Coordinates of C-alpha atoms (C1' of nucleotides) in Angstrom, one line a residue:
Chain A
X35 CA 103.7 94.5 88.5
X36 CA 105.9 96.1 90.9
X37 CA 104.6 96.8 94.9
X38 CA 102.9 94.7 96.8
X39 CA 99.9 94.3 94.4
X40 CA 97.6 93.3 97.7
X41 CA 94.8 91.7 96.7
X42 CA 93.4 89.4 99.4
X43 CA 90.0 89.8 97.5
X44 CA 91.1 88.5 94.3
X45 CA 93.4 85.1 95.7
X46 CA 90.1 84.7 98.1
X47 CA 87.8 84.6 94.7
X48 CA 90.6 82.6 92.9
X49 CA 90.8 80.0 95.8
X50 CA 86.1 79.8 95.8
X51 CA 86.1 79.2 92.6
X52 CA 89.2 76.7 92.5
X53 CA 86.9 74.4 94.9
X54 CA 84.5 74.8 92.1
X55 CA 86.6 73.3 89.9
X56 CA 88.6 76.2 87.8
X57 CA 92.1 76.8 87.7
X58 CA 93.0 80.2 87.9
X59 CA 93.3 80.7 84.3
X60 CA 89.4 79.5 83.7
X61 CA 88.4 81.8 87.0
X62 CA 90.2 84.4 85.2
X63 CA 88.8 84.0 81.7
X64 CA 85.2 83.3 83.4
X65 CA 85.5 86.7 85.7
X66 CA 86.8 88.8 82.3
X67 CA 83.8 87.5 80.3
X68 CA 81.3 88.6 83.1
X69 CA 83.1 91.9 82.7
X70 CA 82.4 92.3 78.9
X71 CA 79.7 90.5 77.2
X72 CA 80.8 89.0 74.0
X73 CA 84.7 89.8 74.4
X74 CA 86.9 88.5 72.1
X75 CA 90.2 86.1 72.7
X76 CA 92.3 89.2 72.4
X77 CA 89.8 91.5 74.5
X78 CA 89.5 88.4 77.2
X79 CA 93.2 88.6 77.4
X80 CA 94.0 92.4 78.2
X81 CA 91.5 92.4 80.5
X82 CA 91.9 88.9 82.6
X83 CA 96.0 88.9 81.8
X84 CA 95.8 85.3 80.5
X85 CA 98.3 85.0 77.8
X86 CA 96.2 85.4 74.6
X87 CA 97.3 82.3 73.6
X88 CA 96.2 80.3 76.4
X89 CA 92.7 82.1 76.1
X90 CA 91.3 79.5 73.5
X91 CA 92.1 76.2 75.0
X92 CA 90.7 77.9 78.4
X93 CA 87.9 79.0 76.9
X94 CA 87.1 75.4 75.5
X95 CA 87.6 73.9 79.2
X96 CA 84.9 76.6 80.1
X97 CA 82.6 75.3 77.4
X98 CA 83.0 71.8 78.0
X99 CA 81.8 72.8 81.4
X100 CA 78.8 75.0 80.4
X101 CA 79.6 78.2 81.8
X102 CA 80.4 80.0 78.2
X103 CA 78.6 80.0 75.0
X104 CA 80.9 80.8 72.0
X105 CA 79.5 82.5 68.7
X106 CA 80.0 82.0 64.9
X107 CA 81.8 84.8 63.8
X108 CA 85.8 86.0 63.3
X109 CA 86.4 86.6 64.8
X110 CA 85.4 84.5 67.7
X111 CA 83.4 86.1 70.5
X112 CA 82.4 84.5 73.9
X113 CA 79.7 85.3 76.2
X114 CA 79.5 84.1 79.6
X115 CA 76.5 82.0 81.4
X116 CA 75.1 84.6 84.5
X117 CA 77.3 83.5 87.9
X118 CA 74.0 82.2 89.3
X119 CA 73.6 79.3 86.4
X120 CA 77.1 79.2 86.3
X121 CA 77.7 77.9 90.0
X122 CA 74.4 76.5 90.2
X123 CA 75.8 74.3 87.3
X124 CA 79.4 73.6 88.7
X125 CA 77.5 72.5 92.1
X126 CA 75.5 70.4 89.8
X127 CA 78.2 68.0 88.4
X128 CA 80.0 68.1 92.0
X129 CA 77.0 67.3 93.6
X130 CA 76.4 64.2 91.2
X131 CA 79.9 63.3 91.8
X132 CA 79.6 63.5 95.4
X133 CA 76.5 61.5 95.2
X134 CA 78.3 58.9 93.0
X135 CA 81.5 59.1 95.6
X136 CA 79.0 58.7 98.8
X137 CA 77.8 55.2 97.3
X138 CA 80.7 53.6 96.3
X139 CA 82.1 54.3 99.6
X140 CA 79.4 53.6 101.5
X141 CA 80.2 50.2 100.4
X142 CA 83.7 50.1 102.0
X143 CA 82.9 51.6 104.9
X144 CA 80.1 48.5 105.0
X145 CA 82.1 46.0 104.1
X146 CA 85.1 47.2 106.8
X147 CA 86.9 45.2 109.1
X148 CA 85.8 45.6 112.7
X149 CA 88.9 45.8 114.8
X150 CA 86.7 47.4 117.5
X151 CA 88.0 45.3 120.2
X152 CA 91.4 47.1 120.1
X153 CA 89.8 50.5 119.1
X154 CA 88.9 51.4 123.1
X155 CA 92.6 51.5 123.8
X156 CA 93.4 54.4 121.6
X157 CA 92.7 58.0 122.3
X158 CA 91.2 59.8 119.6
X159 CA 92.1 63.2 118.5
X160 CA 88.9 64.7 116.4
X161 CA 89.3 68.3 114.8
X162 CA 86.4 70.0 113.1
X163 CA 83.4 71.8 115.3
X164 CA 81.0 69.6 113.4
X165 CA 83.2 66.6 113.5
X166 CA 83.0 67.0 117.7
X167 CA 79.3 67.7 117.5
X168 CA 78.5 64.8 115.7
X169 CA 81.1 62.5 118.2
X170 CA 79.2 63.9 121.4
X171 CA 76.2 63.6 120.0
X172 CA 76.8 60.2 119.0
X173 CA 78.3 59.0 122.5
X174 CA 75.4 61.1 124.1
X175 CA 72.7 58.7 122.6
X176 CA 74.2 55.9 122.7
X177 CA 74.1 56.3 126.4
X178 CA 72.7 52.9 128.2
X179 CA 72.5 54.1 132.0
X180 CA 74.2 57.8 133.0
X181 CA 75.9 60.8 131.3
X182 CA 77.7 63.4 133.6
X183 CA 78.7 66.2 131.5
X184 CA 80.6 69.7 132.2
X185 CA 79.7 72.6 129.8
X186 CA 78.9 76.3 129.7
X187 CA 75.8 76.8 129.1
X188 CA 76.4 78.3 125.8
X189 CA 77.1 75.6 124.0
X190 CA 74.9 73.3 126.2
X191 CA 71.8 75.2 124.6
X192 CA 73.4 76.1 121.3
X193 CA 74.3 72.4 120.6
X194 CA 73.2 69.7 123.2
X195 CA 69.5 70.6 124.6
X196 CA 67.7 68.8 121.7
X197 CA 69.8 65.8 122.3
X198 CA 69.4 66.3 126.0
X199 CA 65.5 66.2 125.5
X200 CA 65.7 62.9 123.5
X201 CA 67.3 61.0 125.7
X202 CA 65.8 57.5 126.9
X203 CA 64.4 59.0 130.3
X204 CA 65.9 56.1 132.0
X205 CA 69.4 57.4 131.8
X206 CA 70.8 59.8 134.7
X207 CA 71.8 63.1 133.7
X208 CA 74.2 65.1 135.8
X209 CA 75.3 68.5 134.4
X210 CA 77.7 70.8 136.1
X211 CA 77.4 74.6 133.9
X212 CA 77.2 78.3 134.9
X213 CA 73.7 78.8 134.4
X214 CA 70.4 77.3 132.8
X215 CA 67.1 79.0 131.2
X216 CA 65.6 76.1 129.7
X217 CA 63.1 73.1 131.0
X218 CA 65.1 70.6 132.7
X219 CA 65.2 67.2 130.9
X220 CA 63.6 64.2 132.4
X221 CA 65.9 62.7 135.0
X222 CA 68.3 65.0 135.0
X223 CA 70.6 67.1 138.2
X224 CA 71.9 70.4 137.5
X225 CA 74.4 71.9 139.4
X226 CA 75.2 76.0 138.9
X227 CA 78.3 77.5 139.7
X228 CA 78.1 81.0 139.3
X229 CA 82.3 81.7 138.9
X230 CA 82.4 78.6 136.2
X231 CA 82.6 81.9 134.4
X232 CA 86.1 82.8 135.8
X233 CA 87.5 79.4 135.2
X234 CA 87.5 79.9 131.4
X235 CA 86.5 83.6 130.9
X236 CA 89.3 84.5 127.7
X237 CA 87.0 82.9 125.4
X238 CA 83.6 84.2 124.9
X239 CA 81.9 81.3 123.0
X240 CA 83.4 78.3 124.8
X241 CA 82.4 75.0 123.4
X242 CA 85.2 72.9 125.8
X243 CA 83.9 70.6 128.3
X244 CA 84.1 67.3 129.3
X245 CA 81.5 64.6 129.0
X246 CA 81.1 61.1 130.3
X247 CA 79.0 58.6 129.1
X248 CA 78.3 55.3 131.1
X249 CA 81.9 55.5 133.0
X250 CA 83.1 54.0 129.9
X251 CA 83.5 56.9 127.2
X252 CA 84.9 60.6 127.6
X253 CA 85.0 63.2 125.4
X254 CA 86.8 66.0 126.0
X255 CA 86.2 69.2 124.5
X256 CA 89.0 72.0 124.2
X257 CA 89.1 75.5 122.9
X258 CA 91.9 75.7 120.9
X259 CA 94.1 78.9 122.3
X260 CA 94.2 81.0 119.5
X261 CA 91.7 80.4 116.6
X262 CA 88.1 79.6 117.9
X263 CA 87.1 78.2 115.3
X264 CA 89.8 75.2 115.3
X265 CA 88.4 73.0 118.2
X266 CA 90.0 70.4 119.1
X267 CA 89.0 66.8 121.3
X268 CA 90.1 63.8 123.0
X269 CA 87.9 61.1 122.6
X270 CA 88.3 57.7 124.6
X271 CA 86.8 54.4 126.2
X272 CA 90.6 53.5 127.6
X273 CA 90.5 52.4 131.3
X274 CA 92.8 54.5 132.3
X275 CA 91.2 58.1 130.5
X276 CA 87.9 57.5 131.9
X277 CA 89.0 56.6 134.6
X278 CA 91.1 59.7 135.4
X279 CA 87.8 62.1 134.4
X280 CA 85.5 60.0 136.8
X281 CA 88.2 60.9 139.5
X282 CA 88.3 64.4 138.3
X283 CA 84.6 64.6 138.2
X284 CA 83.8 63.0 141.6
X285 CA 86.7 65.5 143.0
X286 CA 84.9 68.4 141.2
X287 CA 81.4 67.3 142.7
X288 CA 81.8 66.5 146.0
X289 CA 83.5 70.1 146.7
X290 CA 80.4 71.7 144.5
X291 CA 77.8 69.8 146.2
X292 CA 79.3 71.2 149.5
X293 CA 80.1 75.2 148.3
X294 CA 77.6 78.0 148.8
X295 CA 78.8 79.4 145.6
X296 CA 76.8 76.0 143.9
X297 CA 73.0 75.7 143.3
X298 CA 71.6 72.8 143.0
X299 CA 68.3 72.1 140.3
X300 CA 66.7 69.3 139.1
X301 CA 63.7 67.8 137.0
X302 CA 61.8 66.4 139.9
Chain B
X251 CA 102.6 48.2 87.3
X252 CA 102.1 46.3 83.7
X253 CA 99.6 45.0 82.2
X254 CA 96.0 46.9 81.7
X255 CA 95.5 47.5 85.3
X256 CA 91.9 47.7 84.1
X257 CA 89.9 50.0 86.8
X258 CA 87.2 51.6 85.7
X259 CA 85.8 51.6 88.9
X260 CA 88.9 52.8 91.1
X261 CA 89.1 55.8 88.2
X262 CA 85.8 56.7 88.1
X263 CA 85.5 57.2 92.3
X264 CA 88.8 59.0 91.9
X265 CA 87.5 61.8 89.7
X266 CA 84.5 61.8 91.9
X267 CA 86.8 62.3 94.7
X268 CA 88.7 64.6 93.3
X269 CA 85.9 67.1 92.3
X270 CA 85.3 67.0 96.2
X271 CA 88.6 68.6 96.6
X272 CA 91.0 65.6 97.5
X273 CA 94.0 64.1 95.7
X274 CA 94.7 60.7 94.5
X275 CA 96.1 59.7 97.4
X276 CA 94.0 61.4 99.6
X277 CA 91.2 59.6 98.1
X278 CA 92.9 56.4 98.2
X279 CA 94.6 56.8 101.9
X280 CA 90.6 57.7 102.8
X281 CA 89.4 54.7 101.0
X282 CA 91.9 52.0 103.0
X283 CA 90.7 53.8 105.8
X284 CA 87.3 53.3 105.3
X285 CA 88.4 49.6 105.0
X286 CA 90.0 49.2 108.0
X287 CA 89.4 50.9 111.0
X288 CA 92.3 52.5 113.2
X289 CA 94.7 51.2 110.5
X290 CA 98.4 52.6 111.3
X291 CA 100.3 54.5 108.2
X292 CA 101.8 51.1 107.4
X293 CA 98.3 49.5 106.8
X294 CA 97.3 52.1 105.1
X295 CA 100.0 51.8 102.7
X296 CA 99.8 48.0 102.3
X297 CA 96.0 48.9 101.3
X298 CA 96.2 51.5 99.5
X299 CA 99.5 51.4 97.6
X300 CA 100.4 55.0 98.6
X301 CA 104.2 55.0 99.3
X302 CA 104.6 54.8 103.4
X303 CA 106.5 58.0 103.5
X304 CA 104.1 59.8 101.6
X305 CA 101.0 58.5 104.2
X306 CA 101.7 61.3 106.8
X307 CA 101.6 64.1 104.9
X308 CA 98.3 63.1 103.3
X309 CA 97.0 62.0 106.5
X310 CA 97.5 65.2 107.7
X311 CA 95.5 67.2 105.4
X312 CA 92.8 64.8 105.6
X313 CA 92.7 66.0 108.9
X314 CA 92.8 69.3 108.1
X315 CA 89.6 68.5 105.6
X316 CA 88.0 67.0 108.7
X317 CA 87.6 63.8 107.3
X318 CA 89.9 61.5 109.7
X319 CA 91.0 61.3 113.2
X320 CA 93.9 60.4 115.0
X321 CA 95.2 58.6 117.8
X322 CA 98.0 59.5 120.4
X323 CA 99.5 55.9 120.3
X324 CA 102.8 54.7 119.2
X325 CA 102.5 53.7 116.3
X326 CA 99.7 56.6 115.3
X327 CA 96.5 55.4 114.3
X328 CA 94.2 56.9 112.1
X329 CA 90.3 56.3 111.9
X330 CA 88.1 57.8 108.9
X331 CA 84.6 60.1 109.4
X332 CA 81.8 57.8 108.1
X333 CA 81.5 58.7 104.3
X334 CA 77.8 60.4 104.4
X335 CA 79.5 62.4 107.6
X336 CA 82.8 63.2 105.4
X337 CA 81.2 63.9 102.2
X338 CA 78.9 66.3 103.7
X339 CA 82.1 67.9 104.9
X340 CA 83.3 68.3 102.2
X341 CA 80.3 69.2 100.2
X342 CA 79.7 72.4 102.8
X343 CA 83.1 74.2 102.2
X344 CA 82.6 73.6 98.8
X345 CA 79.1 75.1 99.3
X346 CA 80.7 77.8 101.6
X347 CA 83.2 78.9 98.9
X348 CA 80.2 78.8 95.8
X349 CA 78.2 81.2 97.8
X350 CA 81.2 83.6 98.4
X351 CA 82.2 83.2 94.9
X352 CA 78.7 84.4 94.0
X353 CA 78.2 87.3 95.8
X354 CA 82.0 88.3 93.8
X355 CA 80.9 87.7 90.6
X356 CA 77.4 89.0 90.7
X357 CA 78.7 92.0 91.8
X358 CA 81.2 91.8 88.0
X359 CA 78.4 91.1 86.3
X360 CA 76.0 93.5 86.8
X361 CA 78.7 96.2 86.5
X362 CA 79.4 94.8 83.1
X363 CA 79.7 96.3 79.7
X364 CA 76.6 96.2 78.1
X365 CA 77.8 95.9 74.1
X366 CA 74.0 94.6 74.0
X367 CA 74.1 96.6 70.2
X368 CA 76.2 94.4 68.6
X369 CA 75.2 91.2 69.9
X370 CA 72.7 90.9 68.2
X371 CA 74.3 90.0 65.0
X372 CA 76.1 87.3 66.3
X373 CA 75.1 83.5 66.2
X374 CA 75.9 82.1 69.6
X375 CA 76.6 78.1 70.3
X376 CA 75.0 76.9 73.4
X377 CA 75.9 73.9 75.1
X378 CA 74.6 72.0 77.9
X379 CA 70.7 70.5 77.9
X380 CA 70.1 73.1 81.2
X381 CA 71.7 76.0 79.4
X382 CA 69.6 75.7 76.6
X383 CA 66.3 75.1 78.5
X384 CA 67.6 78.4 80.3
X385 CA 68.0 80.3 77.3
X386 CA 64.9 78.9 75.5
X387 CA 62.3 80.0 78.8
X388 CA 63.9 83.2 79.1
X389 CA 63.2 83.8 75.5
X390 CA 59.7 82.5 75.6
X391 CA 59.0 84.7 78.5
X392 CA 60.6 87.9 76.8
X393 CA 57.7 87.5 73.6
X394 CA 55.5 90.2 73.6
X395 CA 53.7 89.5 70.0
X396 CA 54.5 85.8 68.5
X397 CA 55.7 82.7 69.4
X398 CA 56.6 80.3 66.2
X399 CA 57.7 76.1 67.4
X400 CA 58.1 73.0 66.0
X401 CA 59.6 70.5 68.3
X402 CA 58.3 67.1 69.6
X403 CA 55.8 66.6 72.3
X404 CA 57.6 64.4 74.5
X405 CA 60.1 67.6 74.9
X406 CA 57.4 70.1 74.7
X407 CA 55.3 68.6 77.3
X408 CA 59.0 67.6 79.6
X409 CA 60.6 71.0 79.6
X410 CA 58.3 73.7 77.9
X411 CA 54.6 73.3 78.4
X412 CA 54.7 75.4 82.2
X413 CA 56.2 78.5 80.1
X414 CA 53.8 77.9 77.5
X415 CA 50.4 78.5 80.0
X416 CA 52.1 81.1 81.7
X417 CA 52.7 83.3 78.5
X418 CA 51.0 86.7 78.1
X419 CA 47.3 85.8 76.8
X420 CA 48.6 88.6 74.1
X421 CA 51.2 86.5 72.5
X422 CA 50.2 84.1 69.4
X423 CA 51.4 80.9 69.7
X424 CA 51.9 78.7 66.7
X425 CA 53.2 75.0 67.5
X426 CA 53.8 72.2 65.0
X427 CA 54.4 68.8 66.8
X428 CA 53.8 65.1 66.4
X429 CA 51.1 65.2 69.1
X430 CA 49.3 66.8 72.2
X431 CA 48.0 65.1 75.1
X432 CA 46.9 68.6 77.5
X433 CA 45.2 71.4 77.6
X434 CA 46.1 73.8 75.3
X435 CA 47.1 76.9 76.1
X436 CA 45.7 80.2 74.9
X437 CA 46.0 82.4 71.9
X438 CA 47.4 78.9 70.4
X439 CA 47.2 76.8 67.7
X440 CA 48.5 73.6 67.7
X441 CA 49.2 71.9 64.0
X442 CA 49.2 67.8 64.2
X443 CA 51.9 66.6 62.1
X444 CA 51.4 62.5 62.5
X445 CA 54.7 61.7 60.2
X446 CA 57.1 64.2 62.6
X447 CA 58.4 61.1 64.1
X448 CA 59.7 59.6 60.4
X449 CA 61.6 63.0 60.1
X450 CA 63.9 62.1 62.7
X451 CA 62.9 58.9 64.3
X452 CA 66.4 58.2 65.1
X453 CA 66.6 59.8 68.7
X454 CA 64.5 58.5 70.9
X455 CA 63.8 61.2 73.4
X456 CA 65.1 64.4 70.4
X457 CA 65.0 67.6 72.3
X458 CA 65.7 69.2 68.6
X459 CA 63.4 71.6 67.0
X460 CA 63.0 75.6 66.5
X461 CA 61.6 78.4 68.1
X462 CA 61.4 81.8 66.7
X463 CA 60.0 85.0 68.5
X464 CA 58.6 88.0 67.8
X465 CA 59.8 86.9 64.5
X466 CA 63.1 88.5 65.7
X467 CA 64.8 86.3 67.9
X468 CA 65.6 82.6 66.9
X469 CA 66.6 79.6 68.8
X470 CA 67.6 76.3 67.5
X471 CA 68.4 73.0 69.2
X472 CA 70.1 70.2 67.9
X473 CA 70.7 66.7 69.0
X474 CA 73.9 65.6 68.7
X475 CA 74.3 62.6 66.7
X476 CA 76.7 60.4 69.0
X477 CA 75.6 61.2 72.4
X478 CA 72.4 62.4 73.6
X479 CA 73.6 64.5 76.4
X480 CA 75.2 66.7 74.6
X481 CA 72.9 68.9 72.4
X482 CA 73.6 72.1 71.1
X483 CA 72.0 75.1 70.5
X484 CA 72.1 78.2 68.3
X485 CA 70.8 81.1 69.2
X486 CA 70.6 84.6 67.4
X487 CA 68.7 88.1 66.5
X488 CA 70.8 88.2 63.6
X489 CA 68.5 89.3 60.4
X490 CA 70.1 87.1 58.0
X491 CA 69.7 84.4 60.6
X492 CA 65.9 84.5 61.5
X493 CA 64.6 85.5 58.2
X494 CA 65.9 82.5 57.0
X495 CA 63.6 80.1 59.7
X496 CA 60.8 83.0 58.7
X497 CA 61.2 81.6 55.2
X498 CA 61.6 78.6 56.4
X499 CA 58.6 78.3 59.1
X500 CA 56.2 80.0 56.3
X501 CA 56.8 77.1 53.5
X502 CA 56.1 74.5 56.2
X503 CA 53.4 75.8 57.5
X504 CA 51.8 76.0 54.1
X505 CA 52.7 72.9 53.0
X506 CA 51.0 71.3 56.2
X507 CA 48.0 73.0 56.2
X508 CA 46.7 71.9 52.9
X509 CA 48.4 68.1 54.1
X510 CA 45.4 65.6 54.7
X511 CA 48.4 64.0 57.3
X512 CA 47.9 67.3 59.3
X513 CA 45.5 67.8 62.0
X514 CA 44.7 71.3 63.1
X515 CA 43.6 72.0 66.8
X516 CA 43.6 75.3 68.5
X517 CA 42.4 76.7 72.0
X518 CA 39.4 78.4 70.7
Chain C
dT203 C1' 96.5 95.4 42.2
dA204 C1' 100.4 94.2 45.1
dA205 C1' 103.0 94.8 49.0
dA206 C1' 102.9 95.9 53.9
dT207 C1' 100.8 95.5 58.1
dG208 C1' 98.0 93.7 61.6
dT209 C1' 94.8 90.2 63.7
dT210 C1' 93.2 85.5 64.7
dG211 C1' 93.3 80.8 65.7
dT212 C1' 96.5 76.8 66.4
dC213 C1' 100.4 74.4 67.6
dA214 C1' 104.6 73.0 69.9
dC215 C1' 107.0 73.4 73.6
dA216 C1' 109.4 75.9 77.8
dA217 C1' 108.8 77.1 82.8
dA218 C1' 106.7 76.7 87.1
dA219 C1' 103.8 74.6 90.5
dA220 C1' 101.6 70.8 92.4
dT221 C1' 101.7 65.8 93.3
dA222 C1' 103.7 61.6 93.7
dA223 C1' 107.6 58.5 94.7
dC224 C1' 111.7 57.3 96.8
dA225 C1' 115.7 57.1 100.0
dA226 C1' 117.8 58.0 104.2
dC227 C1' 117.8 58.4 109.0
dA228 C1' 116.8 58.9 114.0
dC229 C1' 114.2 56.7 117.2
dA230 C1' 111.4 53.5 119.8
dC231 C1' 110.5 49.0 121.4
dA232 C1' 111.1 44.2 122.0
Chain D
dT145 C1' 120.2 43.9 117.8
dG146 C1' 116.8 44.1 114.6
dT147 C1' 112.3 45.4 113.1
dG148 C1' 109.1 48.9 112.3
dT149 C1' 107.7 53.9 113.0
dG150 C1' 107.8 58.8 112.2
dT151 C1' 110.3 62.4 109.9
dT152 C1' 112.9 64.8 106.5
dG153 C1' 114.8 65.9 102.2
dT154 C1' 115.5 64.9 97.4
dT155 C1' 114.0 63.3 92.9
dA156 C1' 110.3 62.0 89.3
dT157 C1' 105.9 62.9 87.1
dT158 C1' 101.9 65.3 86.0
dT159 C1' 99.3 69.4 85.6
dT160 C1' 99.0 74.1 84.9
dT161 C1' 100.9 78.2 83.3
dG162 C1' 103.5 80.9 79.9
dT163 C1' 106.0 81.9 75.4
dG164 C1' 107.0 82.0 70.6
dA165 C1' 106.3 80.8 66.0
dC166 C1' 103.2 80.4 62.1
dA167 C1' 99.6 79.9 58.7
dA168 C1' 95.2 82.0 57.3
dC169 C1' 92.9 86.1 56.7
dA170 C1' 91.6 90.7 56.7
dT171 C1' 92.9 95.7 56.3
dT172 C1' 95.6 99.3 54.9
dT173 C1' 98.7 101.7 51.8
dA174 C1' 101.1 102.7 47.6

DNA sequence: TAAATGTTGTCACAAAAATAACAACACACA
DNA sequence: TGTGTGTTGTTATTTTTGTGACAACATTTA
């Protein structure tokens, strides 16, 4: 196969169904059998390109999995399971096995040493949207007495309001974002600026922003420059991190507090 | 490392891990993490036995799976996701790449060849309990005169007896078992064969029996002899194949019915 | 019928790719 | 200076992919 053969659509399939489970020969074999019902080993080979002699023990991987029924006759025919069953049943067995992972792990993760004493020192780098959701959301309840945090209001609503909501109403709130069309949580300031907007304007959908819970933890939300959908964050209880951010955010405030540009509104 | 190194344990969470999409040493450099928290690529050698050199690079696609964080000390620290957090990671790009997967190959399999003449003379092996309680509803569902069975209740009542009520009212129903503790349905008669159990008492819980319909298509489920997972399951329209279970079905039905073991019920 | 031809299922093993293991080295830090 | 870290490159080992040979049959042809 000469040229450039380009065919994102087939390595995109090959790599879906490799998470399944199949190498590319069994994704091959598989897609050729949904092509042809009751194809032979010779047919299965001119049409998937699997080397006809490669088809069988392929085909018996397939079986052993339950995606393709094989008949009596010679010669041989094979018929494949419809796609639905067929990844309905490959989810099956990695479901059990991530079922059967989750407990034994569990266990360890249990049973772990607790070096959290030395743990505030670090700074933590955490990759993964979800990964950072779950961190801030995390810190965000575990707050004892204030949280100030600095978002667009985006993300505030697409991600934090529930959590916002929930909050023991005996812990301060102080937001700083670049607008708000919700109900105002219990105990909470919100301070507008209107050009936030400028600040950050290349990205559309900006989750980055900086959060402080308690003066003791920050997390620190940036947009990663080129591909929004690898966020990155700095997570830390060091002295010397939250310390710089309460600096940063007391700098921030007391200029906002005192601008025209800034609106102030609150839950009382 | 000599001796039997006996870890049926450590191998079985390995596959489990590995059906999630991880390596042996990812799962094991995961594990020690798990273990200890913020443990440096030293530690986590001296726990998990991967080779120090080789702890970066798996540390770093662990990352990119979103299943551990890192430091910015010197020495680098790494911290794991909780494992319900990481294996619902996981589990979601696999989910992500089933669904895309799906949409390819339903879109291959409903622009297959439809050799549906031929296949009719083939006898097709079926393997997989689901599979076969797949095949056997859908050809329940697809009688339009007749329905013959002979299977035991305890599989009848498990896995068949919803189809069974929510037959066409126009489709005969003839049922030999070893008993019948519901309603039954209608258009049926049920034939009470008290000694079925002797027949193949073996298997506790036997899934085994056969099911012919529209005296055209036939399906027959085995229990394996070994292992009671795996059953089998042939299934044909073949003429030479059902005319022999016709043969069959008639000389057992006639023998019972003049049986003083057998006890005749129906839903008129 | 017998020889020639073609097809199927199986096996053994070669080639390539992915993983795993090791060795070497530059660098930091005490 | 010496110990331990982080990085790189090279070498096994294992898994997957690919090839060729062959016996068992079936089909054609003479």
């Amino acid at each position: 196969m000469p040229m450039g053969e380009y065919q994102p659509e087939s390595e995109r399939i090959n790599e879906s169904l490799k998470s399944l489970g199949l190498t590319k020969y069994e994704a091959l074999v598989y897609m050729a059998l949904l092509q042809v019902e009751g194809a032979t080993a010779t047919e299965i080979h001119e049409i998937s390109g699997v080397p006809r002699a490669s088809v069988y023990s392929v085909i018996d991987k397939l079986i052993h999995k339950n995606i393709v029924n094989i008949s009596n006759t010679t010669p041989k025919r094979f018929s494949a399971v419809p796609p639905d069953e067929a990844v309905r049943s490959l989810m099956g067995t990695i479901k059990n096995d991530a079922d059967l992972a989750l407990n034994v792990l569990s266990n360890l993760y249990e049973t772990r040493q607790n070096r959290s004493e030395g743990r505030q020192e670090f700074i933590w780098s955490i990759s993964g949207q979800e990964n950072i959701k779950l961190k801030l959301k995390e810190a965000l309840i575990s707050a004892a007495k204030e949280v100030f945090l600095m978002s667009k209001w985006d993300f505030i609503e697409d991600s934090l309001l529930n959590t916002l909501y929930e909050l023991n109403s005996s812990v301060r709130v102080e937001i700083v974002t670049d607008k708000w069309e919700k109900k105002i949580p219990s105990n909470t300031n919100v301070l507008l600026l209107k050009e936030f907007n400028k600040c950050n304007a290349k990205i559309a959908n900006s989750a980055s922003g900086v959060y402080i819970i308690d003066k003791k933890k920050v997390l620190l939300i940036m947009d990663s420059e080129s591909d929004e959908a690898d966020t990155s964050a700095l997570y830390s209880e060091s002295y010397g991190f939250v310390n710089f951010f309460l600096t940063y955010w007391n700098f921030v405030n007391r200029h906002l507090k005192h601008s025209h540009e800034t609106e102030i509104i609150s839950s009382d």
